[in-house]
Short mmCIF file of C-alpha atoms in Angstrom, two decimals:
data_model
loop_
_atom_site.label_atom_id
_atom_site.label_comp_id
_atom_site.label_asym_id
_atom_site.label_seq_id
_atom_site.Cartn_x
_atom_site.Cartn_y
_atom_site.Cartn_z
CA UNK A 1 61.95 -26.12 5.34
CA UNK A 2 61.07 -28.84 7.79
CA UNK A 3 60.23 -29.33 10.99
CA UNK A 4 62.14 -31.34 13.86
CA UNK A 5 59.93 -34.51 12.58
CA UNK A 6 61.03 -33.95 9.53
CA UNK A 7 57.13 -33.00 8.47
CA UNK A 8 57.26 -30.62 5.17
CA UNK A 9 55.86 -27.20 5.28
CA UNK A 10 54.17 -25.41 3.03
CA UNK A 11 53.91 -21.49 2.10
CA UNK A 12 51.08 -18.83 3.11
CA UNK A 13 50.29 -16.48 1.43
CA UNK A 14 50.86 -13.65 4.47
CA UNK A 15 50.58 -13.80 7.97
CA UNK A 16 48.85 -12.72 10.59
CA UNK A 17 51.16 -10.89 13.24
CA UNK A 18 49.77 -9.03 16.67
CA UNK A 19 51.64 -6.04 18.04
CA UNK A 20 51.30 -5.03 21.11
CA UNK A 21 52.12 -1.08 21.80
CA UNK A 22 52.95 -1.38 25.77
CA UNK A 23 52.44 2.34 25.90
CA UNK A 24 49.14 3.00 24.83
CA UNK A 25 48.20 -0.61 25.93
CA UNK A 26 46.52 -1.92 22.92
CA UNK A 27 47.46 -4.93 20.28
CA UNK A 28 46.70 -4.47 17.07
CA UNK A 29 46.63 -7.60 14.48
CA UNK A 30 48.28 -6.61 11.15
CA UNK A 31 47.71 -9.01 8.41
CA UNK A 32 50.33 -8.63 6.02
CA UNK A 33 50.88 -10.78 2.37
CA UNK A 34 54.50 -12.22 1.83
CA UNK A 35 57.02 -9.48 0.75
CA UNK A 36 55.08 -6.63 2.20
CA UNK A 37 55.67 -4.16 5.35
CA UNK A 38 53.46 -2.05 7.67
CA UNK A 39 53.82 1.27 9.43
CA UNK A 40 52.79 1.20 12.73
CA UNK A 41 53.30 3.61 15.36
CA UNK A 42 57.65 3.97 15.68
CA UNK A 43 57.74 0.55 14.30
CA UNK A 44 58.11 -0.96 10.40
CA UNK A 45 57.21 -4.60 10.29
CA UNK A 46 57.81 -6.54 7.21
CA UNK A 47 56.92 -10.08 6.62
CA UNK A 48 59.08 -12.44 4.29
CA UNK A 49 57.89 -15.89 5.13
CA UNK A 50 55.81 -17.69 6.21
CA UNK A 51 55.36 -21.64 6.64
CA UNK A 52 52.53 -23.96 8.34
CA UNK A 53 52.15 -27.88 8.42
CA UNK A 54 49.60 -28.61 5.54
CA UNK A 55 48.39 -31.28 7.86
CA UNK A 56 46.72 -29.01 10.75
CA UNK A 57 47.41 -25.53 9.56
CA UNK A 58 45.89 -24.15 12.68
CA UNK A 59 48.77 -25.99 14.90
CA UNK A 60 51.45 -23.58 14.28
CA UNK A 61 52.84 -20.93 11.88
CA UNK A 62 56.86 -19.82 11.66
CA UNK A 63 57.32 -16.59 9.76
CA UNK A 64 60.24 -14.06 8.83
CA UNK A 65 59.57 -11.19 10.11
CA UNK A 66 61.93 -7.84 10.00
CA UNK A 67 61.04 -4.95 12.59
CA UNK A 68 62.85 -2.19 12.18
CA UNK A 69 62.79 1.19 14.10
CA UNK A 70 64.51 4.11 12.34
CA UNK A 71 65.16 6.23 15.81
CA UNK A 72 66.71 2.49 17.29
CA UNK A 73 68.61 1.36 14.17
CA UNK A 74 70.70 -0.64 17.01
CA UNK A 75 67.38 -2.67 17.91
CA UNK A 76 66.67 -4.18 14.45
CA UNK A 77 65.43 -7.50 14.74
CA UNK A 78 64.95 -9.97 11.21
CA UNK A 79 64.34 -13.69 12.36
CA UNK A 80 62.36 -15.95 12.87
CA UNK A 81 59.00 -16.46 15.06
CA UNK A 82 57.12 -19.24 15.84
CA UNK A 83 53.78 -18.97 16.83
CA UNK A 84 53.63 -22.17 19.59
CA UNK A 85 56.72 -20.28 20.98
CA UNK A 86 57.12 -16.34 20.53
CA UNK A 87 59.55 -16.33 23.23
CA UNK A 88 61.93 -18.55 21.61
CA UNK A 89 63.00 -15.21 19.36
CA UNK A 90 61.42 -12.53 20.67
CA UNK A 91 61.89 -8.95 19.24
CA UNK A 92 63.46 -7.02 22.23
CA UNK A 93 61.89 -3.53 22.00
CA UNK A 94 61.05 -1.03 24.96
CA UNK A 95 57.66 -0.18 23.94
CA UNK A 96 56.71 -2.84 20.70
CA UNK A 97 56.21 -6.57 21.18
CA UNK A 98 55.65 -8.45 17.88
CA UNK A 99 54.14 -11.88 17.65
CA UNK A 100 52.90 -14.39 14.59
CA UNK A 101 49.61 -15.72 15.41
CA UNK A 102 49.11 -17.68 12.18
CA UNK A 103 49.48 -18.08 7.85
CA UNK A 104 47.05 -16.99 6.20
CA UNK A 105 46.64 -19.85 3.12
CA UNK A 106 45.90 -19.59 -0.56
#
């Protein structure tokens, strides 16, 4: 994958995703490793990817995320985020928001 510039990115390791539970208001950050889901609350959120410019990992992250909700199986969202611009592809959830604050790196 590339970016617009045409920059190469390079692979995390995991991810570091905030949720925030509009409900109870409180975010929680879930750090997850590549290939691997979380419980949390009604919610399932797996991370699959994710990708970072080697040249200023701190500028942005873009990870595959899945968030599935088995009592909303109509509401699954699996795309992806990017951190500069969560509401680019936002999950659309009445109580969950989900957003990728950064990679984590090897």
């Amino acid at each position: 994958m590339q970016t617009a510039d045409e920059q190469p990115l390079a692979s995390g390791v995991g991810a570091v995703l905030r949720v925030l539970d509009r409900v109870a208001a409180q975010t929680v950050d879930l750090i997850l490793p590549i290939n691997s889901s979380e419980a949390l609350g009604k919610i399932t959120v797996r991370l699959d990817e994710c990708r970072y410019l080697p040249s200023d990992p701190s500028a942005n992250a873009y990870a595959y995320v899945t968030v599935t909700d088995p009592a909303k199986p109509q509401s699954n969202f699996s795309a992806w985020m990017i951190a500069s611009s969560p509401a680019l592809s936002a999950l659309d959830h009445s109580r969950y928001d989900v957003w990728v604050v950064r990679c984590t790196l090897p």
